[in-house]
Amino acid sequence: MNPAILGRVFLTISTTGTPERPATDLSFLLHKHPDKAQTFSTSHGTAHVFYPEASAERCTAALLLEVDPVALVRRGKAKGRGGAPDSALAQYVNDRPYAASSLLAVALSSVFKSALRGVCAALPGRAEAPMPLRVEVPAVPARGGAELVHKLFGPLGWTSVEVEPVALDEQFPQWGDSRYVQLVLEGELRLADALRQLYVLLPVLDDAKHYWVAPDEVDKLLRAGEGWLAEHPEQKLITSRYLSRRWGLTRQAMERLELVRLAETDDLEVEAVDNAVDETTDTEDKPVPLAEQRRDAILEALRGAGASRVLDLGCGQGQLVLALLKDVRFTEIVGVDVSVRALTIAGRRLKLDRMGERQAARVTLLQGSLTYTDKRLAGYDAAVLSEVIEHLDLPRLPALEYAVFGSARPQTVIVTTPNVEYNVRWETLPAGHVRHGDHRFEWTRAEFRAWAGAVAERDGYDVEFVAVGPDDPEVGPPTQMAVFSRSDKTETEKEAKAA
């Protein structure tokens, strides 16, 4: 190992500034005073935070971790796993004193907890805005070399990813390079995003966790990967390595990431298609967007059903929730989505942090998957699935059906989905294409009615169909809507019908 590496800080974060936005804002975002050297106890040793430089023009925060090998071994034994890495020799011969690894990632999450969440009461606007960042890690074990480092950090918005291999021994260059690299990242990013990326990717590069990987690591991965992991081209490798190649956890994480991706793309549905104007219509009036017509139809159906406590399943960024809040007859509104990012945007759209106490008591946002039963969703008057089902693979529809109609069982269920027959009226949509690249299917009116009728029969509902948008005499409306009403048939009636 290069002796020059020994004793150097594990990680530094630098930024530059101006008189209007001084670089020392970094200290507010990190919640660490620039004039103090601070020490923190972690589960695996002692972390030190200090500032080698702190001026209006440039500010650098350094994180140094001193690993306690005794505490590390004791912690592993206390969990009944004998610690990790697995071999006993690795407890004494390892790179922990000088190489960034999963232990540094743990220290990051512990010491900079608020910064990772993007929380800064003193400078809330600064926490949300990108800033010039330079991150330096003197020694990173990289199983996969410089090429893998570029694959991991390259797609994440950094303008420069510098990777310099570390020689096994500078006095003997013929021995070649070690598996360690010096890493420098530069770019304009939110500080929280940069920290989350490091939290996930440092142990991925190391390809080793120095502690037992429990099932809650999946939740930690998805929280830290919010906003970037679902679309990362190396998602599978990142997930597998982060979870120490535990296949059960990796599969669970991949499934949840796929649901996140589907939910996020649902809210980005092509406006040009969704709100397109039928140019054969001779009118100079600006047409009402289809999305707005759909919300109006849903609200009318909810009012007609007399619903006051409503679930918006797959609420996305909260457009329907906002419309429901404007009508006082809806006394309790619950938005459910698998995407934490979408729920965060929904919270901002609704201005939950500035909402009055009485109004805030009417609305709740929940993270959850619609293909799993959830006791929190039982007992409501109505549930809405607006433009949701077409984003699921057909084999997963029975799971959604059971979760909504069989388990939650609201009195009324409203489902909207595109009518594929109407697609020929969109001049901007190529023939044979669905309206959005993430739609797994789009049904004809007959197919939708057949599915809805079978669901109603199986689960004890009556169903009516409503056209949303202009009802073309040849191809029908652009959106088709089914309104399910629970029939509450007795077992005797069901048996008589079956006979």
CSV table of C-alpha atoms in Angstrom, one decimal:
chain,number,residue,atom,x,y,z
A,1,MET,CA,0.0,0.0,0.0
A,2,ASN,CA,1.2,3.5,-0.8
A,3,PRO,CA,2.5,4.9,2.5
A,4,ALA,CA,1.5,8.4,1.5
A,5,ILE,CA,-2.1,7.3,1.9
A,6,LEU,CA,-1.7,6.4,5.6
A,7,GLY,CA,-2.9,9.0,8.0
A,8,ARG,CA,-4.8,11.1,5.4
A,9,VAL,CA,-8.4,12.0,6.0
A,10,PHE,CA,-10.9,9.6,4.6
A,11,LEU,CA,-13.1,12.2,2.9
A,12,THR,CA,-13.3,15.9,2.3
A,13,ILE,CA,-16.2,18.0,0.8
A,14,SER,CA,-15.3,21.4,-0.6
A,15,THR,CA,-17.3,24.2,-2.1
A,16,THR,CA,-16.7,27.7,-3.4
A,17,GLY,CA,-18.7,30.8,-2.8
A,18,THR,CA,-19.4,34.5,-3.4
A,19,PRO,CA,-20.1,37.4,-1.0
A,20,GLU,CA,-23.8,36.8,-1.7
A,21,ARG,CA,-23.6,33.1,-1.1
A,22,PRO,CA,-20.5,32.4,1.0
A,23,ALA,CA,-18.9,29.0,0.9
A,24,THR,CA,-19.3,28.7,4.6
A,25,ASP,CA,-22.9,28.0,4.0
A,26,LEU,CA,-21.6,24.4,3.8
A,27,SER,CA,-21.2,24.4,7.5
A,28,PHE,CA,-24.9,25.2,8.0
A,29,LEU,CA,-25.9,22.4,5.6
A,30,LEU,CA,-23.7,19.9,7.4
A,31,HIS,CA,-24.8,21.2,10.8
A,32,LYS,CA,-21.2,21.4,12.0
A,33,HIS,CA,-19.5,24.6,13.2
A,34,PRO,CA,-16.5,25.6,11.1
A,35,ASP,CA,-14.5,26.9,14.1
A,36,LYS,CA,-14.7,23.7,16.0
A,37,ALA,CA,-13.1,20.2,15.7
A,38,GLN,CA,-15.9,17.9,16.7
A,39,THR,CA,-15.8,14.2,17.7
A,40,PHE,CA,-18.6,11.7,17.5
A,41,SER,CA,-19.0,8.2,18.7
A,42,THR,CA,-20.2,5.7,16.1
A,43,SER,CA,-21.1,2.0,16.3
A,44,HIS,CA,-17.7,1.1,14.9
A,45,GLY,CA,-15.3,3.8,16.3
A,46,THR,CA,-14.8,7.5,16.5
A,47,ALA,CA,-15.5,10.1,13.8
A,48,HIS,CA,-13.9,13.5,13.6
A,49,VAL,CA,-15.2,16.5,11.7
A,50,PHE,CA,-13.1,19.6,11.2
A,51,TYR,CA,-12.6,22.3,8.6
A,52,PRO,CA,-9.1,22.7,7.1
A,53,GLU,CA,-10.3,25.9,5.4
A,54,ALA,CA,-13.4,28.1,6.0
A,55,SER,CA,-13.8,31.4,4.2
A,56,ALA,CA,-16.4,33.1,2.0
A,57,GLU,CA,-14.5,32.0,-1.1
A,58,ARG,CA,-13.8,28.4,-0.2
A,59,CYS,CA,-14.8,26.0,2.5
A,60,THR,CA,-13.7,22.4,3.1
A,61,ALA,CA,-15.2,19.9,5.6
A,62,ALA,CA,-13.2,16.8,6.5
A,63,LEU,CA,-14.5,13.5,7.9
A,64,LEU,CA,-11.9,11.2,9.6
A,65,LEU,CA,-13.0,7.9,11.0
A,66,GLU,CA,-11.0,5.9,13.5
A,67,VAL,CA,-12.2,2.4,13.5
A,68,ASP,CA,-12.2,0.5,16.8
A,69,PRO,CA,-11.4,-3.1,15.8
A,70,VAL,CA,-12.4,-4.5,19.2
A,71,ALA,CA,-15.8,-2.8,19.2
A,72,LEU,CA,-16.3,-4.0,15.6
A,73,VAL,CA,-15.7,-7.6,16.6
A,74,ARG,CA,-17.8,-7.4,19.7
A,75,ARG,CA,-20.7,-5.9,17.8
A,76,GLY,CA,-20.5,-8.8,15.3
A,77,LYS,CA,-20.5,-11.4,18.0
A,78,ALA,CA,-23.3,-9.7,19.8
A,79,LYS,CA,-25.4,-10.2,16.7
A,80,GLY,CA,-24.5,-13.9,16.7
A,81,ARG,CA,-22.8,-13.6,13.3
A,82,GLY,CA,-19.2,-13.6,14.4
A,83,GLY,CA,-18.7,-10.2,12.6
A,84,ALA,CA,-17.8,-9.6,9.0
A,85,PRO,CA,-15.7,-10.2,7.0
A,86,ASP,CA,-16.2,-13.9,7.7
A,87,SER,CA,-12.6,-15.0,8.3
A,88,ALA,CA,-11.1,-14.7,11.7
A,89,LEU,CA,-7.8,-13.5,10.2
A,90,ALA,CA,-9.6,-10.5,8.6
A,91,GLN,CA,-10.2,-9.2,12.2
A,92,TYR,CA,-6.5,-8.5,12.4
A,93,VAL,CA,-5.3,-8.0,8.8
A,94,ASN,CA,-7.5,-5.6,6.9
A,95,ASP,CA,-7.6,-2.1,5.3
A,96,ARG,CA,-10.0,-0.5,7.7
A,97,PRO,CA,-7.5,2.0,9.2
A,98,TYR,CA,-7.0,3.8,5.8
A,99,ALA,CA,-9.5,2.8,3.2
A,100,ALA,CA,-13.0,4.3,2.7
A,101,SER,CA,-15.5,1.5,3.1
A,102,SER,CA,-19.0,0.6,4.4
A,103,LEU,CA,-17.8,1.8,7.8
A,104,LEU,CA,-17.2,5.3,6.4
A,105,ALA,CA,-20.7,5.2,4.9
A,106,VAL,CA,-22.1,4.4,8.3
A,107,ALA,CA,-20.2,7.3,9.8
A,108,LEU,CA,-21.6,9.6,7.0
A,109,SER,CA,-25.2,8.6,7.9
A,110,SER,CA,-24.5,9.1,11.6
A,111,VAL,CA,-22.6,12.3,11.6
A,112,PHE,CA,-24.4,14.1,8.7
A,113,LYS,CA,-27.8,12.6,9.3
A,114,SER,CA,-29.7,15.9,8.8
A,115,ALA,CA,-27.6,16.8,5.8
A,116,LEU,CA,-28.4,13.5,4.1
A,117,ARG,CA,-32.1,14.3,4.5
A,118,GLY,CA,-31.6,17.7,3.0
A,119,VAL,CA,-32.9,19.4,6.2
A,120,CYS,CA,-31.6,22.9,7.1
A,121,ALA,CA,-33.8,25.2,9.0
A,122,ALA,CA,-31.3,28.0,8.8
A,123,LEU,CA,-30.9,27.9,5.0
A,124,PRO,CA,-33.8,25.9,3.6
A,125,GLY,CA,-33.4,27.3,0.1
A,126,ARG,CA,-29.7,26.6,0.0
A,127,ALA,CA,-30.3,23.0,1.0
A,128,GLU,CA,-32.6,22.5,-2.0
A,129,ALA,CA,-30.3,24.1,-4.5
A,130,PRO,CA,-27.3,22.6,-6.3
A,131,MET,CA,-23.9,24.0,-5.3
A,132,PRO,CA,-20.4,23.6,-6.6
A,133,LEU,CA,-18.9,20.6,-4.8
A,134,ARG,CA,-15.6,18.8,-4.8
A,135,VAL,CA,-15.4,15.5,-3.0
A,136,GLU,CA,-12.0,13.8,-2.4
A,137,VAL,CA,-11.5,10.3,-1.1
A,138,PRO,CA,-7.8,9.5,-0.8
A,139,ALA,CA,-8.2,5.7,-0.7
A,140,VAL,CA,-11.2,3.8,-2.0
A,141,PRO,CA,-11.1,0.0,-2.6
A,142,ALA,CA,-12.5,-0.4,-6.1
A,143,ARG,CA,-13.3,-4.0,-7.1
A,144,GLY,CA,-13.7,-3.3,-10.8
A,145,GLY,CA,-11.1,-0.5,-11.1
A,146,ALA,CA,-11.4,2.9,-12.6
A,147,GLU,CA,-13.9,1.7,-15.2
A,148,LEU,CA,-16.4,0.7,-12.6
A,149,VAL,CA,-16.0,4.0,-10.7
A,150,HIS,CA,-16.8,5.9,-13.8
A,151,LYS,CA,-19.9,3.6,-14.5
A,152,LEU,CA,-21.2,4.3,-11.0
A,153,PHE,CA,-20.6,8.0,-10.6
A,154,GLY,CA,-20.7,9.1,-14.3
A,155,PRO,CA,-24.5,9.0,-14.7
A,156,LEU,CA,-25.2,11.0,-11.5
A,157,GLY,CA,-24.5,14.5,-12.7
A,158,TRP,CA,-20.9,15.0,-11.8
A,159,THR,CA,-19.0,17.0,-14.4
A,160,SER,CA,-15.7,15.4,-13.5
A,161,VAL,CA,-14.9,11.9,-12.1
A,162,GLU,CA,-11.2,11.6,-11.6
A,163,VAL,CA,-9.8,8.2,-10.7
A,164,GLU,CA,-6.1,7.6,-10.0
A,165,PRO,CA,-5.0,4.0,-9.3
A,166,VAL,CA,-2.8,3.6,-6.2
A,167,ALA,CA,0.5,1.6,-6.8
A,168,LEU,CA,1.1,-1.4,-4.6
A,169,ASP,CA,4.5,0.1,-3.8
A,170,GLU,CA,5.9,3.2,-5.4
A,171,GLN,CA,9.5,1.9,-5.0
A,172,PHE,CA,8.6,-1.2,-7.0
A,173,PRO,CA,6.3,0.0,-9.9
A,174,GLN,CA,6.7,-3.4,-11.6
A,175,TRP,CA,4.4,-4.8,-9.0
A,176,GLY,CA,1.6,-2.8,-10.6
A,177,ASP,CA,-1.5,-1.1,-9.1
A,178,SER,CA,-3.4,-2.1,-6.0
A,179,ARG,CA,-7.1,-2.4,-5.9
A,180,TYR,CA,-7.3,1.1,-4.4
A,181,VAL,CA,-7.9,4.4,-6.2
A,182,GLN,CA,-7.9,8.0,-5.3
A,183,LEU,CA,-11.3,9.5,-6.2
A,184,VAL,CA,-12.1,13.1,-6.9
A,185,LEU,CA,-15.7,14.2,-7.9
A,186,GLU,CA,-16.6,17.7,-9.1
A,187,GLY,CA,-19.9,19.1,-10.1
A,188,GLU,CA,-23.0,21.1,-9.3
A,189,LEU,CA,-25.2,19.0,-7.1
A,190,ARG,CA,-27.4,19.2,-4.0
A,191,LEU,CA,-25.3,18.4,-1.0
A,192,ALA,CA,-27.9,15.8,0.2
A,193,ASP,CA,-27.7,14.0,-3.2
A,194,ALA,CA,-23.9,13.9,-3.1
A,195,LEU,CA,-23.9,12.4,0.4
A,196,ARG,CA,-26.6,9.8,-0.4
A,197,GLN,CA,-24.6,8.7,-3.4
A,198,LEU,CA,-21.4,8.3,-1.3
A,199,TYR,CA,-23.4,6.4,1.4
A,200,VAL,CA,-24.5,3.8,-1.2
A,201,LEU,CA,-21.6,3.6,-3.5
A,202,LEU,CA,-18.6,3.5,-1.1
A,203,PRO,CA,-19.6,0.0,0.1
A,204,VAL,CA,-20.5,-1.0,-3.5
A,205,LEU,CA,-17.0,-0.1,-4.7
A,206,ASP,CA,-15.5,-2.0,-1.7
A,207,ASP,CA,-17.9,-4.9,-2.5
A,208,ALA,CA,-17.9,-5.8,1.2
A,209,LYS,CA,-20.0,-4.9,4.2
A,210,HIS,CA,-18.0,-4.8,7.5
A,211,TYR,CA,-21.2,-5.5,9.5
A,212,TRP,CA,-24.1,-7.9,9.3
A,213,VAL,CA,-26.6,-7.0,6.5
A,214,ALA,CA,-30.1,-7.1,8.1
A,215,PRO,CA,-33.4,-6.9,6.2
A,216,ASP,CA,-33.7,-3.2,7.1
A,217,GLU,CA,-30.7,-2.5,4.8
A,218,VAL,CA,-33.3,-2.6,1.9
A,219,ASP,CA,-35.1,0.4,3.4
A,220,LYS,CA,-31.8,2.2,3.9
A,221,LEU,CA,-30.8,1.6,0.3
A,222,LEU,CA,-34.1,2.9,-1.1
A,223,ARG,CA,-34.1,6.0,1.1
A,224,ALA,CA,-30.5,6.9,0.1
A,225,GLY,CA,-31.2,5.9,-3.5
A,226,GLU,CA,-34.3,8.1,-3.8
A,227,GLY,CA,-34.3,10.1,-7.0
A,228,TRP,CA,-31.4,8.3,-8.7
A,229,LEU,CA,-31.1,4.6,-8.1
A,230,ALA,CA,-34.3,3.5,-9.9
A,231,GLU,CA,-33.0,4.9,-13.2
A,232,HIS,CA,-29.3,4.1,-12.7
A,233,PRO,CA,-27.9,1.9,-15.5
A,234,GLU,CA,-25.9,-0.1,-13.0
A,235,GLN,CA,-28.9,-0.5,-10.6
A,236,LYS,CA,-28.6,-4.3,-10.4
A,237,LEU,CA,-24.9,-4.3,-9.6
A,238,ILE,CA,-25.4,-1.6,-7.0
A,239,THR,CA,-28.2,-3.3,-5.3
A,240,SER,CA,-26.5,-6.7,-5.3
A,241,ARG,CA,-23.2,-5.4,-3.9
A,242,TYR,CA,-24.8,-3.1,-1.4
A,243,LEU,CA,-26.8,-6.0,0.1
A,244,SER,CA,-23.8,-8.3,0.1
A,245,ARG,CA,-25.3,-10.5,-2.7
A,246,ARG,CA,-28.0,-11.7,-0.4
A,247,TRP,CA,-30.4,-12.8,-3.2
A,248,GLY,CA,-33.6,-12.6,-1.2
A,249,LEU,CA,-32.9,-9.0,-0.1
A,250,THR,CA,-31.6,-8.0,-3.6
A,251,ARG,CA,-34.8,-9.3,-5.3
A,252,GLN,CA,-37.0,-7.5,-2.8
A,253,ALA,CA,-35.1,-4.2,-3.4
A,254,MET,CA,-35.2,-4.7,-7.2
A,255,GLU,CA,-39.0,-5.2,-7.1
A,256,ARG,CA,-39.5,-2.1,-5.0
A,257,LEU,CA,-37.2,0.0,-7.3
A,258,GLU,CA,-39.2,-1.1,-10.3
A,259,LEU,CA,-42.4,0.0,-8.6
A,260,VAL,CA,-40.8,3.3,-7.8
A,261,ARG,CA,-39.8,3.7,-11.4
A,262,LEU,CA,-43.3,2.9,-12.6
A,263,ALA,CA,-44.8,5.4,-10.2
A,264,GLU,CA,-42.5,8.2,-11.1
A,265,THR,CA,-42.9,7.7,-14.9
A,266,ASP,CA,-46.7,7.7,-14.3
A,267,ASP,CA,-46.5,11.3,-13.2
A,268,LEU,CA,-44.4,12.3,-16.2
A,269,GLU,CA,-47.0,11.0,-18.7
A,270,VAL,CA,-46.6,12.8,-22.1
A,271,GLU,CA,-48.6,16.0,-22.0
A,272,ALA,CA,-48.7,16.3,-25.7
A,273,VAL,CA,-50.6,13.0,-25.9
A,274,ASP,CA,-52.7,13.3,-22.7
A,275,ASN,CA,-53.9,16.8,-23.5
A,276,ALA,CA,-53.8,16.7,-27.3
A,277,VAL,CA,-56.5,18.4,-29.3
A,278,ASP,CA,-58.5,16.5,-31.9
A,279,GLU,CA,-57.7,18.8,-34.8
A,280,THR,CA,-60.8,17.5,-36.7
A,281,THR,CA,-62.9,19.5,-34.1
A,282,ASP,CA,-63.7,23.0,-35.5
A,283,THR,CA,-63.5,25.2,-32.5
A,284,GLU,CA,-61.4,28.1,-31.4
A,285,ASP,CA,-61.9,27.6,-27.7
A,286,LYS,CA,-59.0,26.1,-25.8
A,287,PRO,CA,-60.1,22.6,-24.8
A,288,VAL,CA,-60.1,21.4,-21.2
A,289,PRO,CA,-57.1,19.1,-20.7
A,290,LEU,CA,-58.0,15.5,-20.5
A,291,ALA,CA,-56.3,15.2,-17.1
A,292,GLU,CA,-58.6,17.9,-15.8
A,293,GLN,CA,-61.7,16.2,-17.4
A,294,ARG,CA,-60.6,13.0,-15.7
A,295,ARG,CA,-60.4,14.6,-12.3
A,296,ASP,CA,-63.7,16.2,-12.7
A,297,ALA,CA,-65.4,12.9,-13.6
A,298,ILE,CA,-63.8,11.2,-10.6
A,299,LEU,CA,-65.0,14.0,-8.3
A,300,GLU,CA,-68.5,13.8,-9.7
A,301,ALA,CA,-68.6,10.0,-9.2
A,302,LEU,CA,-67.3,10.4,-5.6
A,303,ARG,CA,-70.0,13.0,-4.8
A,304,GLY,CA,-72.6,10.8,-6.4
A,305,ALA,CA,-71.5,7.9,-4.2
A,306,GLY,CA,-71.8,10.1,-1.1
A,307,ALA,CA,-68.2,9.4,-0.1
A,308,SER,CA,-66.5,11.5,2.5
A,309,ARG,CA,-63.4,9.4,3.4
A,310,VAL,CA,-61.4,8.7,0.2
A,311,LEU,CA,-58.2,6.8,-0.8
A,312,ASP,CA,-56.2,8.0,-3.8
A,313,LEU,CA,-54.2,4.9,-4.6
A,314,GLY,CA,-51.2,5.7,-6.8
A,315,CYS,CA,-51.6,9.4,-5.9
A,316,GLY,CA,-48.4,10.4,-7.6
A,317,GLN,CA,-47.6,14.1,-7.1
A,318,GLY,CA,-50.9,14.9,-5.5
A,319,GLN,CA,-53.0,16.5,-8.2
A,320,LEU,CA,-56.2,14.6,-7.3
A,321,VAL,CA,-55.6,15.0,-3.6
A,322,LEU,CA,-55.4,18.7,-4.1
A,323,ALA,CA,-58.7,18.7,-5.9
A,324,LEU,CA,-60.3,16.7,-3.2
A,325,LEU,CA,-59.1,19.1,-0.5
A,326,LYS,CA,-60.9,22.0,-2.2
A,327,ASP,CA,-64.3,20.2,-1.5
A,328,VAL,CA,-65.2,20.3,2.2
A,329,ARG,CA,-67.5,17.2,1.8
A,330,PHE,CA,-64.3,15.1,1.6
A,331,THR,CA,-63.4,15.0,5.3
A,332,GLU,CA,-60.5,12.5,5.1
A,333,ILE,CA,-58.2,12.1,2.1
A,334,VAL,CA,-55.4,9.5,2.0
A,335,GLY,CA,-52.9,9.5,-0.8
A,336,VAL,CA,-50.9,6.3,-1.2
A,337,ASP,CA,-47.9,5.9,-3.5
A,338,VAL,CA,-44.9,3.6,-3.7
A,339,SER,CA,-42.5,6.4,-4.6
A,340,VAL,CA,-41.2,8.4,-1.6
A,341,ARG,CA,-40.0,11.1,-4.1
A,342,ALA,CA,-43.5,11.5,-5.5
A,343,LEU,CA,-44.9,11.8,-2.0
A,344,THR,CA,-42.4,14.5,-1.2
A,345,ILE,CA,-43.4,16.4,-4.3
A,346,ALA,CA,-47.1,15.9,-3.4
A,347,GLY,CA,-46.4,17.3,0.1
A,348,ARG,CA,-44.8,20.4,-1.5
A,349,ARG,CA,-47.7,20.8,-4.0
A,350,LEU,CA,-50.2,20.6,-1.1
A,351,LYS,CA,-48.0,23.0,1.1
A,352,LEU,CA,-48.5,20.7,4.0
A,353,ASP,CA,-45.9,22.5,6.0
A,354,ARG,CA,-47.9,25.8,5.8
A,355,MET,CA,-51.4,24.2,6.0
A,356,GLY,CA,-53.7,25.1,8.8
A,357,GLU,CA,-54.2,22.6,11.5
A,358,ARG,CA,-57.8,21.8,10.6
A,359,GLN,CA,-57.0,21.4,6.9
A,360,ALA,CA,-53.9,19.3,7.6
A,361,ALA,CA,-56.0,16.9,9.7
A,362,ARG,CA,-58.0,16.1,6.6
A,363,VAL,CA,-55.0,14.7,4.5
A,364,THR,CA,-52.5,11.9,5.0
A,365,LEU,CA,-49.8,10.7,2.6
A,366,LEU,CA,-48.7,7.1,2.9
A,367,GLN,CA,-45.9,5.1,1.3
A,368,GLY,CA,-47.1,1.7,0.2
A,369,SER,CA,-47.4,-0.8,-2.7
A,370,LEU,CA,-50.8,-1.4,-4.2
A,371,THR,CA,-50.1,-5.1,-4.9
A,372,TYR,CA,-49.8,-5.9,-1.2
A,373,THR,CA,-52.6,-5.9,1.4
A,374,ASP,CA,-52.4,-3.0,3.8
A,375,LYS,CA,-54.5,-2.8,7.0
A,376,ARG,CA,-54.2,1.0,7.0
A,377,LEU,CA,-56.4,1.1,3.9
A,378,ALA,CA,-59.4,-0.7,5.3
A,379,GLY,CA,-62.7,1.1,6.3
A,380,TYR,CA,-62.8,3.9,3.7
A,381,ASP,CA,-65.8,5.0,1.7
A,382,ALA,CA,-64.1,5.1,-1.6
A,383,ALA,CA,-60.8,4.3,-3.4
A,384,VAL,CA,-59.6,5.8,-6.7
A,385,LEU,CA,-57.2,4.1,-9.1
A,386,SER,CA,-56.6,6.8,-11.7
A,387,GLU,CA,-54.4,5.8,-14.6
A,388,VAL,CA,-52.7,3.1,-12.5
A,389,ILE,CA,-53.5,-0.4,-13.7
A,390,GLU,CA,-51.9,0.0,-17.1
A,391,HIS,CA,-48.5,0.4,-15.4
A,392,LEU,CA,-48.6,-3.1,-14.0
A,393,ASP,CA,-47.8,-6.3,-15.7
A,394,LEU,CA,-51.0,-8.2,-16.4
A,395,PRO,CA,-49.9,-11.2,-14.1
A,396,ARG,CA,-49.8,-8.7,-11.2
A,397,LEU,CA,-53.4,-7.4,-11.6
A,398,PRO,CA,-54.9,-10.2,-9.4
A,399,ALA,CA,-52.7,-9.1,-6.5
A,400,LEU,CA,-53.9,-5.5,-6.9
A,401,GLU,CA,-57.5,-6.7,-7.2
A,402,TYR,CA,-57.3,-8.7,-4.0
A,403,ALA,CA,-55.5,-5.8,-2.1
A,404,VAL,CA,-58.1,-3.3,-3.1
A,405,PHE,CA,-61.4,-5.2,-3.7
A,406,GLY,CA,-60.8,-8.2,-1.4
A,407,SER,CA,-58.8,-6.7,1.5
A,408,ALA,CA,-59.5,-2.9,1.8
A,409,ARG,CA,-63.0,-3.3,0.4
A,410,PRO,CA,-64.2,0.3,0.2
A,411,GLN,CA,-67.9,0.9,-0.6
A,412,THR,CA,-66.9,2.5,-3.9
A,413,VAL,CA,-63.9,1.9,-6.2
A,414,ILE,CA,-63.2,4.2,-9.2
A,415,VAL,CA,-60.8,3.0,-11.9
A,416,THR,CA,-59.8,5.0,-15.0
A,417,THR,CA,-57.5,3.7,-17.8
A,418,PRO,CA,-56.8,4.7,-21.4
A,419,ASN,CA,-59.1,3.5,-24.2
A,420,VAL,CA,-56.6,2.1,-26.8
A,421,GLU,CA,-59.2,2.4,-29.6
A,422,TYR,CA,-59.1,6.2,-29.3
A,423,ASN,CA,-55.3,6.2,-30.0
A,424,VAL,CA,-56.0,6.5,-33.7
A,425,ARG,CA,-57.3,10.0,-33.0
A,426,TRP,CA,-54.0,11.3,-31.7
A,427,GLU,CA,-52.1,12.6,-34.7
A,428,THR,CA,-48.9,12.9,-32.6
A,429,LEU,CA,-49.0,9.2,-31.6
A,430,PRO,CA,-47.4,6.7,-34.1
A,431,ALA,CA,-49.6,3.8,-35.2
A,432,GLY,CA,-49.3,0.8,-32.9
A,433,HIS,CA,-47.8,2.8,-30.0
A,434,VAL,CA,-49.2,3.1,-26.5
A,435,ARG,CA,-49.7,6.5,-25.0
A,436,HIS,CA,-46.7,6.2,-22.7
A,437,GLY,CA,-43.6,4.1,-23.0
A,438,ASP,CA,-44.2,2.6,-19.5
A,439,HIS,CA,-47.7,1.4,-20.2
A,440,ARG,CA,-47.7,-2.4,-20.0
A,441,PHE,CA,-51.0,-2.6,-21.8
A,442,GLU,CA,-53.9,-0.5,-23.0
A,443,TRP,CA,-57.3,-2.1,-23.3
A,444,THR,CA,-60.1,-1.8,-25.7
A,445,ARG,CA,-63.6,-0.9,-24.3
A,446,ALA,CA,-64.6,-4.6,-24.5
A,447,GLU,CA,-61.4,-5.8,-22.7
A,448,PHE,CA,-61.8,-3.2,-19.9
A,449,ARG,CA,-65.5,-4.1,-19.5
A,450,ALA,CA,-64.7,-7.8,-19.4
A,451,TRP,CA,-62.0,-7.3,-16.7
A,452,ALA,CA,-64.2,-5.0,-14.6
A,453,GLY,CA,-67.2,-7.3,-14.9
A,454,ALA,CA,-65.2,-10.3,-13.7
A,455,VAL,CA,-63.8,-8.3,-10.8
A,456,ALA,CA,-67.2,-7.1,-9.8
A,457,GLU,CA,-68.6,-10.7,-9.9
A,458,ARG,CA,-65.7,-12.1,-7.9
A,459,ASP,CA,-65.7,-9.5,-5.2
A,460,GLY,CA,-69.3,-8.6,-4.7
A,461,TYR,CA,-69.6,-5.3,-6.5
A,462,ASP,CA,-71.9,-3.8,-9.1
A,463,VAL,CA,-70.1,-1.8,-11.9
A,464,GLU,CA,-71.1,1.1,-14.2
A,465,PHE,CA,-69.0,2.6,-17.0
A,466,VAL,CA,-68.5,6.3,-17.7
A,467,ALA,CA,-67.0,7.9,-20.8
A,468,VAL,CA,-64.4,10.6,-20.0
A,469,GLY,CA,-63.6,13.1,-22.7
A,470,PRO,CA,-65.2,13.4,-26.1
A,471,ASP,CA,-67.1,10.2,-26.9
A,472,ASP,CA,-66.3,9.4,-30.5
A,473,PRO,CA,-69.1,7.5,-32.2
A,474,GLU,CA,-66.6,5.1,-33.8
A,475,VAL,CA,-63.8,4.6,-31.2
A,476,GLY,CA,-65.3,5.8,-28.0
A,477,PRO,CA,-63.8,8.2,-25.4
A,478,PRO,CA,-60.0,8.7,-24.7
A,479,THR,CA,-60.4,7.6,-21.1
A,480,GLN,CA,-62.7,4.9,-19.8
A,481,MET,CA,-63.9,4.8,-16.2
A,482,ALA,CA,-65.5,2.1,-14.2
A,483,VAL,CA,-67.4,2.9,-10.9
A,484,PHE,CA,-67.7,-0.1,-8.7
A,485,SER,CA,-70.3,-0.1,-5.9
A,486,ARG,CA,-70.2,-2.8,-3.2
A,487,SER,CA,-73.4,-4.8,-3.6
A,488,ASP,CA,-73.2,-6.5,-0.1
A,489,LYS,CA,-75.0,-9.5,-1.4
A,490,THR,CA,-75.7,-12.2,1.2
A,491,GLU,CA,-74.2,-15.6,0.9
A,492,THR,CA,-77.7,-17.0,0.2
A,493,GLU,CA,-78.1,-14.7,-2.8
A,494,LYS,CA,-74.7,-15.6,-4.2
A,495,GLU,CA,-75.5,-19.3,-3.8
A,496,ALA,CA,-78.9,-18.9,-5.5
A,497,LYS,CA,-77.3,-17.1,-8.4
A,498,ALA,CA,-74.6,-19.8,-8.7
A,499,ALA,CA,-77.4,-22.5,-8.7
